[in-house]
């Protein structure tokens, strides 16, 4: 039977329990047996002594066997005293003398002609332990049997054994328990560096990618594992760094020629040609910018103590999209608390995510309608439009990179929602899309709220630089 | 209005000069940190358009040099560096605005004009939108030359909106500028002023619209034919 153990500590402790239990059982048994053997030995010597003493008074003469015990010995072998019983048998096994009333031999065969042999028998409540002692007188051999009733309370040998076993058990058991407890402590202390390293490993998050597991204090058996983990983290960090550098370089290389192109279009004297070219250049610009944003998000990590004011982020994202909305006879409004709503995260990333959602909502909502952005104190924000909505079948697809419902119109690359999804993922948040009562779609994001004591209004800082926004003022 | 343009890409620099000239700015163009610093030492500019990736160093060197001298000339950073955190860094280093490439020339011009319309800068005494003109020095509001009687508080709101015309002004900003720290702020007051302004300007035929963006703020813009 194989038992799977969930922890090294558990395994060691269980095996220890089994080992200690076995040792305890074996040593108790051994002690018991040894004690018994010693007791038996003791008994045997006592009985042999008795038999030899009796043998002195046993004579064989012409009439047969005679036993002339002195008075004190007679009393000794009478019933009741010390529990000794005595009988003497002749060659043929007939009783010559017996201290018991029934004139029965204490034990019949087997008898050895030369040596003492010992026997044990139960009779009623008594346990007799006795010796057959052969005595040679001339040509005849008699057997002196001396036995003792061990159940007699005057017999202490058995009681000593029993008492000893009980005492030993009561001493041994706590000692084994103490040993077990000590083992647990030892195991725990020995494994402590491993436990610490594990906890550190558990704390490694994308935001704390600089952590490495410490090597000192760790047992040799675990070191290869720790080193492998550290090396993997090194590679990961280098990978992120490389990707970040690549994205930054790519950004620069792509953005500059694009800027030349768009500015050229802006000042081209042939306005007709310019306006024909513009949508395509804009489409390309938009794709490039979104690709770069997505790439940047892929290699980004979030600092564990960064926080953002979600209300300010929503306010700014909306402000940015309002001119576009108004030019299409649409509007946007923000509902929710009028104080800051602090969440764990990076203001600029969240700004890009919400701006993307609002941008989509504006694009799809019907003319004359208002896009609603709802915010609550728990870090939940939803963007609702009155557009055609998202059919259930497409609700997974829309977040895929480059997925578009209508591939024939070219201005949308299908990246916006991927950016939103990636940003929300990075923040450990949840993103959902659903149908709206009365038509339209609602996208909702749940972020992690953070409690902050209220400080004086940030707007007074904004006053110094009217073009700057709260997300730009955020410092850590 | 003289601008200093610091941009090392020749094509872009040439195009920007043409575009900015067309918008009414005189432009001095340089291509390196050294040239920029030298130019700033010689001439006083109304504003600076600064690229960050320059051949002989980081554009921030120009900015630091300027601010270290106590020079508060508005600086708009125009750059391909748009990673998260770059913008915050720009503002922390003393920039007044941060625009990423690619950009619309129209937006660059609008932002420059906004920087220049701030109180304390020369241009900005007269704010104009549609048929509306606001002489901020004389505190006179005219529509098509006709003087409008606008109470001081409403005038203050109108000025704030005009300085950022076409963009949303958060309600909090308006409240903060209208009231000192010790004043009681009636949360409905701004809405009331805007409502009155709207009516008055519409009746005067100013050809401007003030939009309420609920939960965010207000925006003034010229009434126009919009694409639907």
XYZ file of C-alpha atoms in Angstrom:
704
model
C 0.000 0.000 0.000
C 1.460 3.264 -1.091
C 0.423 6.413 0.700
C 1.155 9.694 -1.030
C 2.449 12.320 1.380
C 1.838 15.932 0.637
C 4.800 17.333 2.481
C 8.316 16.337 3.359
C 7.622 17.245 6.940
C 4.526 15.072 6.983
C 6.395 12.230 5.441
C 9.251 12.400 7.924
C 6.909 12.669 10.862
C 4.749 9.773 9.775
C 7.721 7.539 9.151
C 9.074 8.563 12.520
C 5.820 7.693 14.184
C 5.878 4.276 12.544
C 9.535 3.729 13.427
C 9.088 4.837 16.999
C 5.938 2.767 17.402
C 7.755 -0.299 16.082
C 10.773 0.299 18.268
C 8.533 0.921 21.214
C 6.639 -2.298 20.579
C 9.769 -4.341 19.966
C 11.639 -2.957 22.933
C 8.643 -3.442 25.196
C 8.273 -6.988 23.965
C 11.998 -7.653 24.352
C 12.008 -6.182 27.833
C 9.038 -8.310 28.729
C 10.605 -11.469 27.372
C 13.951 -10.799 29.010
C 12.275 -10.068 32.265
C 10.259 -13.194 32.057
C 13.351 -15.217 31.205
C 15.181 -13.717 34.182
C 12.204 -14.392 36.386
C 12.000 -17.941 35.148
C 15.677 -18.384 35.756
C 15.242 -17.117 39.253
C 12.275 -19.379 39.834
C 14.118 -22.360 38.519
C 17.009 -21.830 40.829
C 14.700 -21.446 43.776
C 12.835 -24.601 42.890
C 16.012 -26.555 42.231
C 17.270 -25.446 45.594
C 14.108 -26.631 47.236
C 14.285 -29.968 45.462
C 17.882 -30.528 46.529
C 17.037 -29.697 50.101
C 14.204 -32.205 50.039
C 16.471 -34.752 48.399
C 18.623 -34.810 51.525
C 15.736 -36.223 53.443
C 14.792 -38.829 50.909
C 16.003 -42.338 51.648
C 15.558 -45.563 49.875
C 15.719 -48.618 52.055
C 14.433 -52.103 51.950
C 10.867 -51.037 52.529
C 10.905 -48.397 49.899
C 11.248 -44.723 49.771
C 11.089 -42.702 52.941
C 10.895 -38.957 53.333
C 11.648 -37.558 56.736
C 11.165 -33.866 56.480
C 12.046 -31.723 59.458
C 9.066 -29.896 60.942
C 9.776 -26.510 59.401
C 9.979 -27.992 55.956
C 6.809 -29.887 56.520
C 5.062 -26.659 57.193
C 6.647 -25.130 54.154
C 5.276 -27.720 51.821
C 1.954 -27.880 53.446
C -0.624 -26.092 51.465
C -1.002 -22.424 51.877
C 2.385 -21.343 52.874
C 4.365 -19.681 50.093
C 2.255 -21.715 47.776
C 4.749 -24.581 47.555
C 3.649 -28.068 46.729
C 5.698 -31.197 46.896
C 5.406 -34.728 45.617
C 7.805 -37.578 45.199
C 7.423 -40.238 42.555
C 9.193 -43.574 42.261
C 10.598 -45.270 39.189
C 7.293 -46.188 37.834
C 5.674 -42.840 38.483
C 3.677 -43.830 41.534
C 3.207 -41.240 44.179
C 5.364 -41.912 47.215
C 4.657 -38.608 48.938
C 2.440 -35.706 48.099
C 1.611 -32.488 49.842
C -1.572 -32.054 47.972
C -4.780 -33.601 49.213
C -5.637 -35.500 46.137
C -2.468 -37.520 46.212
C -1.900 -36.591 42.664
C 1.432 -36.037 41.023
C 2.065 -32.411 40.333
C 2.889 -33.386 36.865
C 3.176 -36.678 35.107
C 5.496 -37.378 32.278
C 7.904 -36.343 30.831
C 10.683 -36.943 33.258
C 14.275 -36.981 32.432
C 16.420 -39.464 34.296
C 19.349 -37.218 34.817
C 18.536 -33.573 34.712
C 16.116 -31.227 36.260
C 13.277 -30.433 33.999
C 10.829 -27.700 34.589
C 7.150 -27.494 33.942
C 4.351 -25.066 34.088
C 0.675 -25.935 34.316
C -2.577 -24.313 35.069
C -5.021 -25.877 37.474
C -8.111 -23.897 38.204
C -6.999 -20.444 39.311
C -3.495 -21.565 40.052
C -0.480 -21.470 37.832
C 2.098 -24.018 38.940
C 5.693 -23.682 38.049
C 7.669 -26.726 39.094
C 10.763 -28.828 38.807
C 11.243 -32.527 38.273
C 14.394 -33.403 40.196
C 15.629 -36.996 39.661
C 17.337 -38.540 42.656
C 19.419 -41.645 42.399
C 19.445 -43.987 45.349
C 21.154 -47.164 44.511
C 19.469 -48.617 41.494
C 16.271 -46.709 41.943
C 15.448 -43.280 40.694
C 12.861 -41.148 42.335
C 11.651 -37.852 41.101
C 11.113 -35.022 43.488
C 8.576 -32.538 42.213
C 8.470 -29.110 43.769
C 6.092 -26.546 42.422
C 5.003 -23.131 43.356
C 1.624 -21.494 42.786
C 2.530 -18.289 41.098
C -0.886 -16.811 41.641
C -0.347 -16.868 45.362
C -0.033 -13.366 46.603
C 3.082 -14.200 48.537
C 4.859 -14.929 45.315
C 6.366 -11.694 44.333
C 8.391 -12.643 41.296
C 5.456 -12.498 38.928
C 4.216 -9.337 40.554
C 7.609 -7.768 40.122
C 7.490 -8.619 36.461
C 4.005 -7.292 36.007
C 4.746 -4.204 38.043
C 7.928 -3.565 36.152
C 6.239 -3.833 32.805
C 3.564 -1.402 33.844
C 6.085 1.077 35.198
C 8.336 0.744 32.227
C 5.450 1.353 29.877
C 4.452 4.534 31.680
C 8.007 5.815 31.531
C 8.814 4.661 28.017
C 5.654 6.007 26.448
C 6.192 9.652 27.439
C 9.839 9.321 26.502
C 8.920 8.141 23.053
C 6.398 10.919 22.762
C 9.062 13.412 23.774
C 11.389 11.923 21.199
C 8.708 12.328 18.573
C 8.107 15.928 19.574
C 11.823 16.633 19.421
C 11.929 15.046 15.986
C 9.158 17.333 14.792
C 11.020 20.365 16.059
C 14.270 19.187 14.493
C 12.624 18.536 11.165
C 10.916 21.881 11.191
C 14.119 23.738 11.959
C 16.081 21.791 9.403
C 13.522 22.528 6.730
C 13.076 26.170 7.648
C 15.394 27.594 4.975
C 13.526 25.561 2.394
C 10.181 26.870 3.650
C 11.506 30.421 3.527
C 12.781 29.978 -0.004
C 9.410 28.549 -1.032
C 7.551 31.488 0.379
C 9.851 33.868 -1.440
C 9.258 31.953 -4.642
C 5.542 32.194 -4.100
C 5.813 35.960 -3.811
C 7.411 36.321 -7.208
C 5.021 38.237 -9.397
C 5.467 39.903 -12.746
C 5.945 43.111 -10.826
C 8.696 41.707 -8.624
C 10.697 39.975 -11.269
C 13.925 41.171 -9.723
C 13.593 38.759 -6.795
C 16.037 35.897 -6.656
C 15.879 32.989 -4.211
C 18.641 33.118 -1.615
C 21.183 30.320 -1.573
C 22.621 30.562 1.906
C 21.310 28.313 4.600
C 19.757 25.927 2.116
C 20.480 22.210 2.247
C 22.539 20.862 -0.620
C 19.684 18.746 -1.920
C 17.576 21.786 -2.707
C 20.307 23.993 -4.167
C 20.080 22.704 -7.754
C 16.377 23.488 -7.759
C 16.929 26.975 -6.416
C 19.654 27.676 -8.938
C 17.469 26.495 -11.782
C 14.693 28.830 -10.643
C 17.067 31.772 -10.371
C 18.456 31.131 -13.811
C 14.986 30.924 -15.272
C 14.160 34.269 -13.664
C 17.353 35.755 -15.105
C 16.355 34.655 -18.573
C 12.851 35.983 -18.085
C 14.073 39.353 -16.921
C 16.525 39.567 -19.783
C 13.772 38.582 -22.179
C 11.514 41.334 -20.922
C 14.336 43.820 -21.089
C 15.187 42.849 -24.662
C 11.589 43.104 -25.695
C 11.206 46.468 -24.042
C 14.280 47.802 -25.786
C 13.105 46.420 -29.082
C 9.703 48.022 -28.681
C 11.221 51.361 -27.790
C 13.540 51.258 -30.781
C 10.752 50.106 -33.088
C 8.549 52.878 -31.771
C 11.078 55.483 -32.636
C 11.865 54.060 -36.055
C 8.213 53.785 -37.019
C 6.869 56.960 -35.519
C 9.273 59.375 -37.145
C 8.562 58.559 -40.806
C 4.877 58.419 -39.962
C 5.113 61.907 -38.504
C 6.799 63.124 -41.686
C 4.038 61.563 -43.750
C 1.155 63.002 -41.732
C 2.678 66.459 -41.536
C 3.325 66.375 -45.276
C -0.343 65.592 -45.821
C -1.298 68.394 -43.468
C 0.471 71.011 -45.581
C 0.061 69.531 -49.048
C -1.284 72.292 -51.309
C -3.433 69.834 -53.268
C -6.123 69.489 -50.611
C -8.170 67.086 -52.724
C -5.331 64.601 -52.949
C -4.485 65.196 -49.324
C -7.975 64.380 -48.124
C -8.011 61.240 -50.240
C -4.752 60.084 -48.771
C -5.495 61.101 -45.212
C -7.808 58.242 -44.133
C -5.269 55.657 -45.247
C -2.373 57.359 -43.571
C -4.483 57.724 -40.453
C -5.377 54.065 -40.576
C -1.727 53.119 -40.829
C -0.776 55.482 -38.023
C -3.454 54.071 -35.826
C -2.357 50.486 -36.431
C 1.274 51.304 -35.760
C 0.464 53.200 -32.578
C -1.760 50.421 -31.320
C 0.786 47.732 -32.186
C 3.409 49.618 -30.259
C 1.083 50.058 -27.293
C 0.271 46.362 -27.326
C 3.927 45.383 -27.600
C 4.743 47.680 -24.742
C 2.053 46.134 -22.593
C 3.305 42.619 -23.368
C 6.679 43.331 -21.849
C 5.411 45.468 -19.026
C 5.199 44.696 -15.392
C 3.221 46.542 -12.825
C 4.938 47.908 -9.744
C 3.362 46.418 -6.653
C 2.766 49.767 -5.014
C 1.541 51.791 -7.977
C -1.877 53.319 -7.558
C -4.127 55.338 -9.812
C -7.176 57.534 -9.412
C -9.707 55.752 -11.611
C -12.060 58.718 -11.577
C -9.390 61.045 -12.938
C -8.404 58.456 -15.542
C -11.991 58.130 -16.755
C -12.437 61.879 -16.746
C -9.371 62.408 -18.909
C -10.126 59.556 -21.292
C -13.574 60.992 -21.801
C -12.262 64.538 -22.190
C -9.946 63.362 -24.923
C -12.750 61.719 -26.897
C -15.397 64.407 -26.413
C -14.406 66.572 -29.421
C -14.677 63.551 -31.715
C -17.986 62.560 -30.162
C -19.453 66.034 -30.533
C -18.413 66.206 -34.170
C -20.510 63.073 -34.742
C -23.528 64.387 -32.838
C -22.787 62.068 -29.943
C -21.882 62.727 -26.359
C -20.264 61.075 -23.353
C -21.049 61.306 -19.686
C -19.456 60.047 -16.484
C -21.510 58.851 -13.507
C -20.141 57.927 -10.119
C -18.511 59.324 -7.004
C -17.156 62.848 -7.107
C -14.126 61.940 -4.995
C -11.077 60.064 -6.246
C -11.447 56.306 -6.628
C -8.083 54.752 -5.871
C -7.134 51.443 -7.442
C -3.992 49.424 -7.698
C -2.383 50.148 -11.047
C -0.705 52.470 -13.517
C -2.660 55.583 -14.502
C -1.370 55.796 -18.028
C -2.030 52.138 -18.866
C -5.531 52.407 -17.467
C -6.007 55.616 -19.416
C -5.158 53.838 -22.656
C -7.506 50.971 -21.864
C -10.459 53.187 -21.024
C -9.739 55.508 -23.906
C -9.899 52.502 -26.241
C -13.240 51.421 -24.806
C -14.687 54.922 -25.057
C -13.318 55.303 -28.575
C -15.024 52.072 -29.641
C -18.246 53.077 -27.932
C -18.264 56.411 -29.729
C -17.627 54.728 -33.023
C -20.486 52.288 -32.665
C -23.107 54.205 -30.752
C -25.937 55.665 -32.814
C -25.920 59.381 -33.685
C -27.765 61.445 -31.126
C -26.979 59.053 -28.282
C -24.712 59.385 -25.286
C -22.023 56.943 -24.225
C -22.299 56.315 -20.477
C -19.285 55.619 -18.349
C -20.221 54.368 -14.876
C -17.796 54.192 -12.011
C -18.133 52.988 -8.438
C -16.013 53.191 -5.311
C -14.985 49.536 -5.531
C -12.961 50.103 -8.687
C -15.626 48.957 -11.130
C -16.016 50.872 -14.386
C -18.366 50.176 -17.285
C -18.719 51.759 -20.716
C -22.155 51.554 -22.302
C -23.207 52.447 -25.814
C -26.322 52.382 -27.937
C -24.764 50.670 -30.886
C -25.623 47.363 -32.543
C -24.207 45.424 -29.578
C -22.040 42.331 -29.616
C -23.717 39.035 -30.511
C -23.020 36.247 -28.042
C -21.031 34.312 -30.617
C -18.523 37.141 -30.978
C -17.998 37.957 -27.327
C -14.833 35.864 -27.103
C -13.567 36.756 -30.570
C -13.597 40.508 -30.228
C -10.624 40.488 -27.881
C -8.409 38.649 -30.289
C -5.683 40.569 -31.981
C -6.636 41.878 -35.407
C -10.146 40.475 -35.185
C -12.685 42.687 -36.911
C -16.301 42.055 -37.685
C -16.174 43.831 -41.007
C -12.911 43.330 -42.806
C -13.784 45.424 -45.771
C -13.676 48.840 -44.161
C -10.096 49.593 -43.390
C -9.672 52.121 -40.608
C -9.823 49.764 -37.671
C -7.065 47.239 -37.083
C -8.898 45.237 -34.450
C -6.237 45.837 -31.821
C -8.026 48.169 -29.438
C -9.747 45.483 -27.399
C -6.591 43.368 -27.234
C -4.919 46.352 -25.638
C -7.753 46.673 -23.145
C -7.618 42.992 -22.307
C -3.872 42.956 -21.867
C -3.922 46.059 -19.681
C -6.667 44.616 -17.473
C -4.759 41.335 -17.205
C -1.663 43.185 -16.148
C -3.683 44.812 -13.401
C -5.067 41.523 -12.176
C -8.532 42.755 -13.055
C -11.567 41.282 -14.783
C -12.998 42.299 -18.136
C -16.482 41.433 -19.368
C -18.783 42.289 -22.235
C -22.534 41.971 -22.285
C -25.641 42.963 -24.096
C -27.458 46.018 -22.823
C -31.162 46.350 -22.112
C -32.654 48.347 -24.933
C -29.779 47.594 -27.304
C -26.068 48.254 -27.325
C -23.035 46.827 -25.617
C -21.600 47.267 -22.154
C -17.937 46.615 -21.424
C -16.996 46.422 -17.782
C -13.715 46.284 -15.917
C -13.236 45.378 -12.266
C -9.990 46.579 -10.711
C -8.559 46.254 -7.227
C -9.539 49.150 -4.958
C -7.063 50.600 -2.523
C -7.827 52.717 0.496
C -6.203 56.097 0.750
C -6.769 58.836 3.273
C -8.295 61.915 1.685
C -5.835 64.688 0.927
C -6.674 68.155 -0.356
C -8.061 68.428 -3.825
C -5.674 67.658 -6.657
C -7.377 70.161 -8.834
C -5.545 72.940 -7.090
C -2.309 71.430 -8.398
C -3.756 71.278 -11.884
C -4.337 74.983 -11.657
C -0.650 75.691 -11.967
C -0.492 74.056 -15.381
C -3.847 74.141 -17.065
C -2.750 71.878 -19.895
C -1.453 69.181 -17.617
C -3.825 66.555 -16.332
C -4.047 64.673 -13.081
C -2.647 61.477 -14.555
C 0.360 63.406 -15.717
C 0.941 64.822 -12.270
C 1.026 61.399 -10.647
C 4.313 60.717 -8.968
C 5.430 57.725 -6.914
C 5.166 85.047 -32.191
C 8.607 83.535 -32.534
C 9.036 79.803 -31.992
C 12.186 77.760 -31.529
C 11.901 74.376 -33.261
C 14.423 71.752 -32.092
C 14.131 68.724 -34.425
C 16.927 66.738 -36.070
C 14.903 65.013 -38.802
C 15.391 67.380 -41.737
C 12.261 66.414 -43.649
C 10.061 66.826 -40.611
C 11.731 70.052 -39.612
C 11.156 71.557 -43.061
C 7.518 70.502 -43.146
C 6.887 71.780 -39.638
C 8.389 75.130 -40.454
C 6.056 75.490 -43.418
C 3.052 74.416 -41.393
C 3.806 76.663 -38.443
C 4.521 79.613 -40.716
C 1.120 79.082 -42.295
C -0.428 79.222 -38.829
C 1.168 82.610 -38.203
C 4.315 81.685 -36.301
C 7.834 82.794 -37.098
C 10.107 79.786 -36.682
C 13.812 79.412 -35.887
C 14.850 75.812 -36.595
C 17.847 74.060 -35.025
C 18.949 70.441 -35.028
C 20.985 69.789 -31.895
C 21.194 70.471 -28.181
C 24.182 72.744 -28.678
C 22.440 74.850 -31.314
C 19.311 75.059 -29.189
C 21.147 76.264 -26.111
C 23.013 78.813 -28.202
C 19.785 80.012 -29.786
C 18.083 80.368 -26.422
C 20.958 82.428 -25.124
C 20.649 84.877 -28.024
C 16.901 85.262 -28.479
C 13.780 85.346 -26.432
C 11.120 82.974 -27.835
C 7.377 82.810 -27.167
C 7.462 79.018 -27.091
C 9.734 76.056 -27.838
C 8.891 72.859 -29.731
C 11.402 70.268 -28.542
C 12.240 66.803 -29.895
C 13.919 64.461 -27.439
C 16.068 62.266 -29.674
C 18.801 64.674 -30.732
C 22.168 63.682 -32.254
C 24.309 65.249 -29.536
C 22.216 64.376 -26.535
C 18.837 64.151 -24.917
C 16.355 66.995 -25.502
C 15.885 67.153 -21.747
C 19.282 68.796 -21.549
C 17.826 71.832 -23.308
C 14.879 71.866 -20.932
C 17.044 71.572 -17.844
C 19.308 74.330 -19.093
C 16.293 76.582 -19.593
C 14.625 75.915 -16.269
C 17.882 76.174 -14.382
C 18.157 79.739 -15.603
C 14.674 80.402 -14.248
C 13.325 80.756 -17.774
C 9.649 79.808 -17.880
C 9.160 79.942 -21.656
C 6.476 77.348 -22.530
C 7.971 74.135 -23.867
C 6.020 71.580 -25.870
C 7.793 68.226 -26.230
C 7.205 66.594 -29.612
C 8.628 63.106 -29.610
C 8.505 59.481 -30.653
C 9.077 58.456 -27.024
C 5.614 57.523 -25.902
C 6.084 54.645 -23.492
C 4.131 54.660 -20.270
C 5.934 56.954 -17.894
C 7.615 59.078 -20.531
C 4.918 61.719 -20.348
C 5.050 61.957 -16.574
C 8.807 62.237 -16.803
C 8.450 65.066 -19.292
C 6.179 67.038 -17.042
C 8.342 66.376 -14.023
C 11.321 67.771 -15.903
C 9.486 71.018 -16.575
C 7.704 70.590 -19.897
C 4.349 72.302 -20.361
C 2.889 69.905 -22.884
C 3.776 66.558 -24.413
C 2.676 65.468 -27.875
C 3.576 62.149 -29.452
C 4.490 61.460 -33.040
C 2.674 61.083 -35.368
C 0.489 64.079 -34.672
C -1.931 66.293 -36.521
C -0.507 69.673 -37.401
C -3.834 71.159 -36.404
C -3.461 69.739 -32.916
C 0.105 70.977 -32.561
C -1.010 74.485 -33.513
C -4.003 74.353 -31.149
C -1.820 73.253 -28.252
C 0.747 75.937 -28.959
C -1.977 78.530 -29.042
C -3.338 77.216 -25.761
C 0.112 77.510 -24.200
C 0.376 81.046 -25.455
C -3.095 82.066 -24.318
C -2.302 81.503 -20.674
C -2.493 84.471 -18.361
C 0.852 86.191 -18.217
C 1.843 85.457 -21.777
C 1.650 88.292 -24.279
C -0.863 86.834 -26.654
C -4.122 86.183 -24.879
C -5.432 89.597 -24.102
C -8.162 88.983 -26.650
C -9.866 85.580 -26.825
C -11.897 84.942 -29.938
C -14.275 82.204 -31.012
C -16.994 82.302 -33.643
C -18.529 85.764 -33.465
C -17.517 86.165 -29.874
C -14.599 88.233 -28.620
C -13.472 88.558 -25.023
C -11.042 91.358 -24.161
C -9.616 89.968 -20.954
C -7.763 93.162 -20.071
C -10.767 95.437 -20.371
C -13.168 92.658 -19.268
C -15.395 93.343 -22.261
C -17.376 90.678 -24.094
C -18.619 91.508 -27.577
C -20.548 89.550 -30.180
C -20.117 90.965 -33.650
C -18.863 94.150 -32.014
C -21.922 94.456 -29.780
C -21.042 94.731 -26.111
C -22.699 92.075 -23.928
C -23.571 92.661 -20.299
C -22.131 89.603 -18.592
C -21.935 89.431 -14.785
C -18.364 88.967 -13.422
C -18.770 85.352 -12.313
C -20.188 84.274 -15.675
C -17.464 86.237 -17.423
C -14.863 84.390 -15.403
C -16.358 81.051 -16.454
C -16.442 82.155 -20.085
C -12.801 83.183 -19.948
C -11.742 79.814 -18.541
C -13.658 77.958 -21.250
C -12.359 80.184 -24.031
C -8.744 79.729 -23.048
C -9.240 76.018 -23.618
C -11.729 76.239 -26.428
C -12.435 72.931 -28.121
C -11.338 71.030 -25.045
C -13.126 69.810 -21.957
C -12.472 71.875 -18.844
C -13.101 69.812 -15.720
C -15.738 71.262 -13.427
C -13.308 71.142 -10.533
C -10.890 73.398 -12.391
C -13.588 75.985 -12.986
C -14.653 75.876 -9.354
C -11.069 76.185 -8.136
C -10.448 79.220 -10.307
C -13.701 80.910 -9.385
C -13.437 80.486 -5.660
C -10.632 80.974 -3.212
C -9.877 78.200 -0.722
C -11.961 79.780 1.966
C -15.107 80.352 -0.085
C -18.135 78.147 0.156
C -18.605 76.370 -3.150
C -22.167 75.712 -4.174
C -21.869 72.611 -6.342
C -24.667 73.812 -8.582
C -23.339 77.315 -9.064
C -21.175 76.530 -12.083
C -24.039 74.715 -13.790
C -26.218 77.763 -13.254
C -23.603 80.160 -14.664
C -23.079 77.945 -17.691
C -26.807 77.724 -18.264
C -27.137 81.513 -18.186
C -24.114 81.989 -20.429
C -25.475 79.529 -22.920
C -28.753 81.324 -23.141
C -27.193 84.740 -23.359
C -24.694 83.781 -26.047
C -27.319 81.978 -28.065
C -29.625 84.978 -27.925
C -26.767 87.234 -29.004
C -26.041 84.971 -31.962
C -22.443 84.329 -30.912
C -22.239 81.173 -33.026
C -20.658 79.213 -30.193
C -21.935 76.251 -28.197
C -21.201 75.329 -24.612
C -21.548 71.594 -24.002
C -22.075 70.004 -20.608
C -20.198 66.730 -20.268
C -21.904 65.253 -17.254
C -19.563 64.015 -14.561
C -16.596 65.647 -16.260
C -16.930 69.324 -17.156
C -17.716 71.799 -19.888
C -16.528 72.644 -23.361
C -17.018 75.630 -25.616
C -16.659 75.434 -29.355
C -17.730 77.104 -32.496
C -21.020 75.952 -33.902
C -20.246 74.129 -37.091
C -21.621 71.755 -39.652
C -20.754 68.395 -38.229
C -20.477 65.181 -40.099
C -23.157 62.762 -38.978
